[in-house]
Short mmCIF file of C-alpha atoms and ligand atoms in Angstrom, two decimals:
data_model
loop_
_atom_site.label_atom_id
_atom_site.label_comp_id
_atom_site.label_asym_id
_atom_site.label_seq_id
_atom_site.Cartn_x
_atom_site.Cartn_y
_atom_site.Cartn_z
CA UNK A 260 9.04 -2.37 34.73
CA UNK A 261 5.41 -1.21 34.74
CA UNK A 262 6.10 1.40 32.43
CA UNK A 263 7.59 -0.95 29.90
CA UNK A 264 4.58 -3.04 29.87
CA UNK A 265 2.06 -0.30 29.77
CA UNK A 266 1.86 0.34 25.66
CA UNK A 267 1.62 -3.29 24.91
CA UNK A 268 -1.63 -3.29 27.15
CA UNK A 269 -3.57 -0.90 24.89
CA UNK A 270 -2.94 -3.36 21.99
CA UNK A 271 -4.23 -6.49 23.58
CA UNK A 272 -7.73 -6.59 22.00
CA UNK A 273 -9.38 -5.04 18.92
CA UNK A 274 -11.74 -3.07 21.20
CA UNK A 275 -8.85 -1.47 23.18
CA UNK A 276 -7.09 -0.58 19.91
CA UNK A 277 -10.45 0.71 18.39
CA UNK A 278 -10.92 2.67 21.71
CA UNK A 279 -7.45 4.14 22.05
CA UNK A 280 -6.80 5.47 18.39
CA UNK A 281 -5.36 8.89 18.46
CA UNK A 282 -6.40 9.43 14.65
CA UNK A 283 -10.05 9.15 14.01
CA UNK A 284 -11.19 9.18 10.55
CA UNK A 285 -14.93 9.88 9.41
CA UNK A 286 -16.84 9.43 6.14
CA UNK A 287 -17.63 13.00 6.89
CA UNK A 288 -14.26 14.05 6.24
CA UNK A 289 -13.91 12.51 2.61
CA UNK A 290 -14.36 14.48 -0.74
CA UNK A 291 -14.93 12.21 -3.90
CA UNK A 292 -13.60 13.88 -6.97
CA UNK A 293 -15.62 13.33 -10.23
CA UNK A 294 -15.02 14.15 -13.99
CA UNK A 295 -17.92 15.89 -15.85
CA UNK A 296 -17.78 15.69 -19.62
CA UNK A 297 -20.07 17.67 -21.84
CA UNK A 298 -22.99 15.56 -23.74
CA UNK A 299 -25.81 13.37 -22.79
CA UNK A 300 -25.80 9.65 -21.54
CA UNK A 301 -21.96 9.41 -21.38
CA UNK A 302 -20.58 7.21 -18.73
CA UNK A 303 -17.09 5.99 -19.91
CA UNK A 304 -13.80 4.46 -18.25
CA UNK A 305 -10.78 6.45 -17.65
CA UNK A 306 -7.95 4.71 -19.12
CA UNK A 307 -5.35 6.19 -16.87
CA UNK A 308 -7.55 6.13 -13.67
CA UNK A 309 -8.92 2.54 -13.65
CA UNK A 310 -12.12 2.44 -11.53
CA UNK A 311 -12.91 5.96 -12.39
CA UNK A 312 -15.52 7.49 -14.77
CA UNK A 313 -16.05 10.48 -16.98
CA UNK A 314 -19.59 11.21 -16.86
CA UNK A 315 -22.13 13.74 -18.55
CA UNK A 316 -24.26 15.69 -16.28
CA UNK A 317 -27.22 13.81 -16.77
CA UNK A 318 -25.76 10.42 -15.76
CA UNK A 319 -24.23 12.21 -12.59
CA UNK A 320 -27.21 11.28 -10.43
CA UNK A 321 -26.24 7.47 -10.77
CA UNK A 322 -22.60 8.06 -9.50
CA UNK A 323 -23.98 10.30 -6.48
CA UNK A 324 -26.37 7.29 -5.91
CA UNK A 325 -23.13 5.12 -5.41
CA UNK A 326 -21.41 7.80 -3.26
CA UNK A 327 -24.42 8.58 -1.11
CA UNK A 328 -25.23 5.18 -0.17
CA UNK A 329 -21.69 4.58 0.59
CA UNK A 330 -22.06 7.47 3.02
CA UNK A 331 -19.71 10.21 1.16
CA UNK A 332 -21.21 13.33 1.06
CA UNK A 333 -19.04 15.70 -0.37
CA UNK A 334 -17.84 15.78 -4.30
CA UNK A 335 -15.30 18.00 -6.33
CA UNK A 336 -16.42 18.49 -9.93
CA UNK A 337 -13.73 18.83 -12.65
CA UNK A 338 -14.96 19.88 -16.19
CA UNK A 339 -14.33 18.37 -19.49
CA UNK A 340 -15.68 20.74 -21.99
CA UNK A 341 -16.58 20.32 -25.47
CA UNK A 342 -14.77 23.42 -26.88
CA UNK A 343 -11.52 25.29 -25.79
CA UNK A 344 -10.04 28.35 -26.82
CA UNK A 345 -7.27 30.94 -25.74
CA UNK A 346 -9.14 32.51 -22.98
CA UNK A 347 -10.81 29.63 -21.79
CA UNK A 348 -14.22 30.87 -22.42
CA UNK A 349 -16.12 27.36 -21.88
CA UNK A 350 -15.06 27.48 -18.14
CA UNK A 351 -17.83 29.99 -17.62
CA UNK A 352 -20.61 28.88 -19.91
CA UNK A 353 -23.69 28.73 -18.13
CA UNK A 354 -24.47 25.57 -19.87
CA UNK A 355 -21.13 23.86 -19.50
CA UNK A 356 -20.80 20.47 -17.96
CA UNK A 357 -19.82 21.64 -14.26
CA UNK A 358 -22.60 24.11 -14.21
CA UNK A 359 -25.01 21.68 -15.50
CA UNK A 360 -23.70 18.95 -13.15
CA UNK A 361 -24.11 21.24 -10.13
CA UNK A 362 -27.55 22.10 -11.07
CA UNK A 363 -28.24 18.28 -11.56
CA UNK A 364 -26.61 17.18 -8.30
CA UNK A 365 -28.45 19.79 -6.53
CA UNK A 366 -31.96 18.71 -7.92
CA UNK A 367 -31.07 14.86 -7.32
CA UNK A 368 -29.35 14.95 -4.14
CA UNK A 369 -29.69 18.20 -2.47
CA UNK A 370 -27.83 16.93 0.73
CA UNK A 371 -24.48 16.55 -0.95
CA UNK A 372 -21.89 19.33 -0.59
CA UNK A 373 -20.91 20.29 -4.24
CA UNK A 374 -17.54 21.69 -4.57
CA UNK A 375 -16.14 22.82 -8.12
CA UNK A 376 -12.79 23.06 -9.18
CA UNK A 377 -11.69 26.31 -10.61
CA UNK A 378 -9.16 26.57 -13.18
CA UNK A 379 -8.32 27.09 -16.62
CA UNK A 380 -6.34 24.49 -17.99
CA UNK A 381 -9.08 22.01 -19.26
CA UNK A 382 -10.52 25.04 -21.12
CA UNK A 383 -7.88 26.99 -22.74
CA UNK A 384 -6.39 25.73 -26.05
CA UNK A 385 -2.73 25.88 -24.61
CA UNK A 386 -3.82 23.77 -21.57
CA UNK A 387 -2.32 26.06 -19.00
CA UNK A 388 -3.99 27.15 -15.74
CA UNK A 389 -4.43 30.81 -17.25
CA UNK A 390 -4.05 33.20 -20.01
CA UNK A 391 -1.03 33.24 -22.06
CA UNK A 392 0.92 36.23 -23.42
CA UNK A 393 4.19 36.01 -25.40
CA UNK A 394 4.40 32.31 -24.24
CA UNK A 395 4.01 33.14 -20.61
CA UNK A 396 1.34 33.00 -18.15
CA UNK A 397 -0.39 36.45 -17.43
CA UNK A 398 -1.35 36.22 -13.92
CA UNK A 399 -3.33 39.41 -13.34
CA UNK A 400 -4.97 39.17 -16.67
CA UNK A 401 -6.29 35.51 -15.43
CA UNK A 402 -7.80 36.75 -11.89
CA UNK A 403 -11.16 38.34 -13.51
CA UNK A 404 -11.63 35.17 -15.46
CA UNK A 405 -11.41 32.72 -12.66
CA UNK A 406 -13.90 35.11 -10.78
CA UNK A 407 -16.13 34.60 -13.61
CA UNK A 408 -15.90 31.03 -13.48
CA UNK A 409 -16.38 30.71 -9.87
CA UNK A 410 -19.40 32.90 -10.09
CA UNK A 411 -21.00 30.94 -12.82
CA UNK A 412 -20.46 28.03 -10.14
CA UNK A 413 -21.91 29.72 -7.62
CA UNK A 414 -24.84 30.85 -9.59
CA UNK A 415 -25.39 27.08 -10.61
CA UNK A 416 -25.73 26.51 -6.56
CA UNK A 417 -22.26 25.23 -5.76
CA UNK A 418 -21.75 25.13 -2.09
CA UNK A 419 -17.81 26.03 -2.18
CA UNK A 420 -15.52 26.86 -5.13
CA UNK A 421 -11.89 25.40 -5.09
CA UNK A 422 -9.47 27.55 -7.38
CA UNK A 423 -6.68 25.16 -8.19
CA UNK A 424 -4.65 27.63 -10.84
CA UNK A 425 -2.14 28.90 -8.42
CA UNK A 426 -2.38 32.42 -9.80
CA UNK A 427 -1.55 34.97 -7.05
CA UNK A 428 -4.30 36.89 -5.50
CA UNK A 429 -7.09 34.79 -6.92
CA UNK A 430 -8.62 34.14 -3.68
CA UNK A 431 -9.23 37.66 -3.06
CA UNK A 432 -10.64 38.29 -6.61
CA UNK A 433 -13.06 35.09 -6.30
CA UNK A 434 -14.40 36.29 -3.01
CA UNK A 435 -14.88 39.79 -3.86
CA UNK A 436 -16.67 38.48 -7.04
CA UNK A 437 -18.80 36.14 -4.81
CA UNK A 438 -19.60 38.78 -2.24
CA UNK A 439 -20.51 41.14 -4.94
CA UNK A 440 -23.52 39.05 -6.00
CA UNK A 441 -24.56 38.11 -2.78
CA UNK A 442 -22.83 34.69 -2.54
CA UNK A 443 -21.61 35.27 0.94
CA UNK A 444 -22.03 31.90 2.04
CA UNK A 445 -20.27 30.34 -0.82
CA UNK A 446 -16.99 28.98 0.74
CA UNK A 447 -13.55 28.90 -0.78
CA UNK A 448 -11.26 26.05 -0.62
CA UNK A 449 -7.98 27.11 -2.03
CA UNK A 450 -5.42 24.87 -3.67
CA UNK A 451 -3.02 27.10 -1.65
CA UNK A 452 0.07 24.84 -1.74
CA UNK A 453 0.08 23.00 -5.15
CA UNK A 454 3.46 21.53 -6.28
CA UNK A 455 4.57 21.06 -9.73
CA UNK A 456 4.04 17.33 -9.52
CA UNK A 457 4.46 14.31 -11.45
CA UNK A 458 1.89 12.57 -9.66
CA UNK A 459 -0.75 14.52 -11.85
CA UNK A 460 -0.13 12.68 -14.95
CA UNK A 461 -3.11 10.46 -14.79
CA UNK A 462 -5.52 13.46 -14.00
CA UNK A 463 -4.48 15.34 -17.10
CA UNK A 464 -5.47 12.26 -19.25
CA UNK A 465 -8.63 12.18 -17.56
CA UNK A 466 -9.48 15.90 -17.69
CA UNK A 467 -7.75 16.27 -21.07
CA UNK A 468 -5.73 19.14 -19.72
CA UNK A 469 -2.12 18.54 -20.37
CA UNK A 470 -0.26 21.76 -21.37
CA UNK A 471 0.53 22.01 -25.04
CA UNK A 472 3.88 23.48 -24.56
CA UNK A 473 6.19 24.06 -21.49
CA UNK A 474 5.05 23.03 -18.03
CA UNK A 475 3.33 24.54 -14.92
CA UNK A 476 6.76 25.29 -12.70
CA UNK A 477 6.24 29.09 -13.16
CA UNK A 478 3.03 29.12 -11.07
CA UNK A 479 3.07 25.65 -9.48
CA UNK A 480 5.48 24.94 -6.43
CA UNK A 481 8.93 23.27 -6.32
CA UNK A 482 8.95 20.11 -4.27
CA UNK A 483 12.12 21.25 -2.35
CA UNK A 484 10.31 24.00 -0.86
CA UNK A 485 8.60 24.38 2.60
CA UNK A 486 8.85 27.82 3.58
CA UNK A 487 7.32 28.67 0.18
CA UNK A 488 4.29 26.78 1.20
CA UNK A 489 3.76 28.68 4.26
CA UNK A 490 3.84 32.15 2.31
CA UNK A 491 1.43 30.76 -0.17
CA UNK A 492 -0.90 29.64 2.51
CA UNK A 493 -0.66 32.73 4.37
CA UNK A 494 -1.66 34.91 1.29
CA UNK A 495 -4.47 32.49 0.60
CA UNK A 496 -5.61 32.83 4.55
CA UNK A 497 -5.50 36.54 4.34
CA UNK A 498 -7.58 36.83 1.03
CA UNK A 499 -10.10 34.90 2.63
CA UNK A 500 -9.92 31.14 2.17
CA UNK A 501 -11.93 29.02 4.41
CA UNK A 502 -10.13 25.76 3.69
CA UNK A 503 -6.66 25.17 2.49
CA UNK A 504 -5.63 22.25 0.34
CA UNK A 505 -2.17 20.60 0.24
CA UNK A 506 -1.67 18.84 -2.78
CA UNK A 507 -0.31 15.88 -3.29
CA UNK A 508 -0.48 14.31 -0.21
CA UNK A 509 1.86 11.28 0.12
CA UNK A 510 5.18 12.90 -0.47
CA UNK A 511 4.09 16.17 1.26
CA UNK A 512 2.85 15.12 4.66
CA UNK A 513 5.66 17.18 6.52
CA UNK A 514 3.87 20.07 4.55
CA UNK A 515 0.25 19.01 5.51
CA UNK A 516 1.87 19.09 9.43
CA UNK A 517 3.20 22.57 9.17
CA UNK A 518 0.41 24.23 7.42
CA UNK A 519 -2.07 22.47 9.95
CA UNK A 520 0.01 23.71 12.87
CA UNK A 521 0.64 27.25 11.44
CA UNK A 522 -3.09 28.25 10.18
CA UNK A 523 -6.26 28.30 11.94
CA UNK A 524 -8.38 26.92 9.10
CA UNK A 525 -9.20 23.19 8.12
CA UNK A 526 -6.49 21.66 5.84
CA UNK A 527 -7.31 19.32 3.12
CA UNK A 528 -4.96 16.67 1.66
CA UNK A 529 -5.44 15.79 -2.02
CA UNK A 530 -4.01 12.43 -2.76
CA UNK A 531 -3.94 12.92 -6.33
CA UNK A 532 -4.18 10.79 -9.59
CA UNK A 533 -0.71 9.34 -9.46
CA UNK A 534 -1.00 8.27 -6.21
CA UNK A 535 -4.46 6.58 -6.93
CA UNK A 536 -2.94 4.63 -9.79
CA UNK A 537 0.22 3.80 -8.06
CA UNK A 538 -1.66 1.98 -5.36
CA UNK A 539 -4.13 0.64 -7.61
CA UNK A 540 -1.37 -0.86 -10.11
CA UNK A 541 0.57 -2.23 -7.29
CA UNK A 542 -2.74 -3.92 -5.86
CA UNK A 543 -3.99 -5.44 -9.45
CA UNK A 544 -0.18 -6.56 -9.96
CA UNK A 545 -0.54 -8.65 -6.51
CA UNK A 546 2.04 -6.81 -5.02
CA UNK A 547 0.45 -4.90 -2.30
CA UNK A 548 -2.87 -5.32 -0.28
CA UNK A 549 -5.00 -2.56 -1.63
CA UNK A 550 -7.28 -1.94 1.45
CA UNK A 551 -4.13 -2.09 3.42
CA UNK A 552 -1.97 0.50 1.77
CA UNK A 553 -4.83 2.84 1.26
CA UNK A 554 -6.23 2.93 4.71
CA UNK A 555 -2.59 3.37 5.87
CA UNK A 556 -1.95 6.20 3.69
CA UNK A 557 -5.13 7.88 4.55
CA UNK A 558 -4.43 7.12 8.23
CA UNK A 559 -0.99 9.07 7.59
CA UNK A 560 -2.72 12.12 5.95
CA UNK A 561 -5.18 12.86 9.04
CA UNK A 562 -2.35 11.85 11.76
CA UNK A 563 -0.47 14.62 9.95
CA UNK A 564 -3.06 17.13 10.71
CA UNK A 565 -5.37 17.04 7.76
CA UNK A 566 -9.08 17.46 8.54
CA UNK A 567 -10.26 16.41 5.14
CA UNK A 568 -9.17 14.04 2.61
CA UNK A 569 -9.90 14.35 -1.11
CA UNK A 570 -9.27 10.96 -2.57
CA UNK A 571 -10.42 8.74 -5.69
CA UNK A 572 -10.76 6.27 -3.33
CA UNK A 573 -13.27 7.79 -1.10
CA UNK A 574 -16.04 5.31 -1.66
CA UNK A 575 -13.87 2.22 -0.77
CA UNK A 576 -12.56 4.27 2.23
CA UNK A 577 -15.91 4.58 3.41
CA UNK A 578 -16.59 0.83 3.09
CA UNK A 579 -13.29 0.32 4.96
CA UNK A 580 -14.27 2.68 7.68
CA UNK A 581 -17.73 0.59 7.97
CA UNK A 582 -15.60 -2.61 8.19
CA UNK A 583 -13.39 -1.07 11.19
CA UNK A 584 -10.42 -1.11 9.05
CA UNK A 585 -9.89 2.68 9.52
CA UNK A 586 -11.55 4.99 11.63
C1 PBG B 962 -5.84 21.75 -12.33
C2 PBG B 962 -5.69 20.61 -11.54
C3 PBG B 962 -4.94 19.76 -11.59
C4 PBG B 962 -5.29 18.70 -10.40
C5 PBG B 962 -6.42 19.24 -9.93
N1 PBG B 962 -6.46 20.30 -10.66
C6 PBG B 962 -3.83 19.38 -12.54
C7 PBG B 962 -2.61 20.05 -12.68
O1 PBG B 962 -2.52 20.93 -12.01
O2 PBG B 962 -1.87 19.89 -13.45
C8 PBG B 962 -4.68 17.23 -10.32
C9 PBG B 962 -5.23 16.29 -9.43
C10 PBG B 962 -4.84 15.09 -9.65
O3 PBG B 962 -3.90 14.71 -10.07
O4 PBG B 962 -5.58 13.98 -9.22
N2 PBG B 962 -5.01 22.52 -12.21
#
């Protein structure tokens, strides 16, 4: 009898429920992704990601102000360049949108942690995450280019770079390039475990990075595989990754748990564009309570072992943490 009654006593008051939560969520653990487009004075809606904006570097402080006042202190920048070519050279242009945005963020909000996505898909004319030779991705030819991109971000002042291309060996290539120029404190948060996912649809529209032919299955992972995730994570840790990303989040919480248990580095879960769009659409249609499902999904990510959540809902989540709905 005594044992049976015990759990319920921990559910009696709001105070006791809050006190005894097993999972803690902090605003410090949130990363807000932002799309930076070339140009000036641009702040436009993204049709596929209702509520999110594409902004030019000069307008970034406007969005940072909102993030900082909500209590979100880390951002992840994606670039939408003005030109694309076969090798994606706009990705390492010192006056590209991401490089400019990093400088602007550091000038206006130096306390914000600036993380940059390192990939080629928004910069190559083919829309793939690396260089294409004979209709195939050329892994090794892509590595020095990724290193150049990461270096250009570090020179602009990025605190951390986040390679999302899924080429083998890129963490080592980026680490070596950063160290060679003295950027020893610039961290690498690697998208170690990235599945070939239908949940990226809205993002490709937002960053204009859909592949012009084929798909990404030769370099992104098959959703049926879990051991492969551990192999990918192991490689990235051995190459010097400081944080591992598992992506998407919702359909891969078992992978978050396994990677978090197996490796002694923080794990970040990326709740991707399709997850955001899905929750937003269901809420807009009046089918589900938005705060309820978003907070519950976020709690699930942390309960699964993630220490960091990358989410388009970061600002709203911060507000719901303030209200005590989460955390
Ligand atoms: C670039 C990249 C993608 C995402 C993050 N970095 C798209 C892709 O791999 O196709 C997806 C993020 C999201 O859907 O929110 N390689």
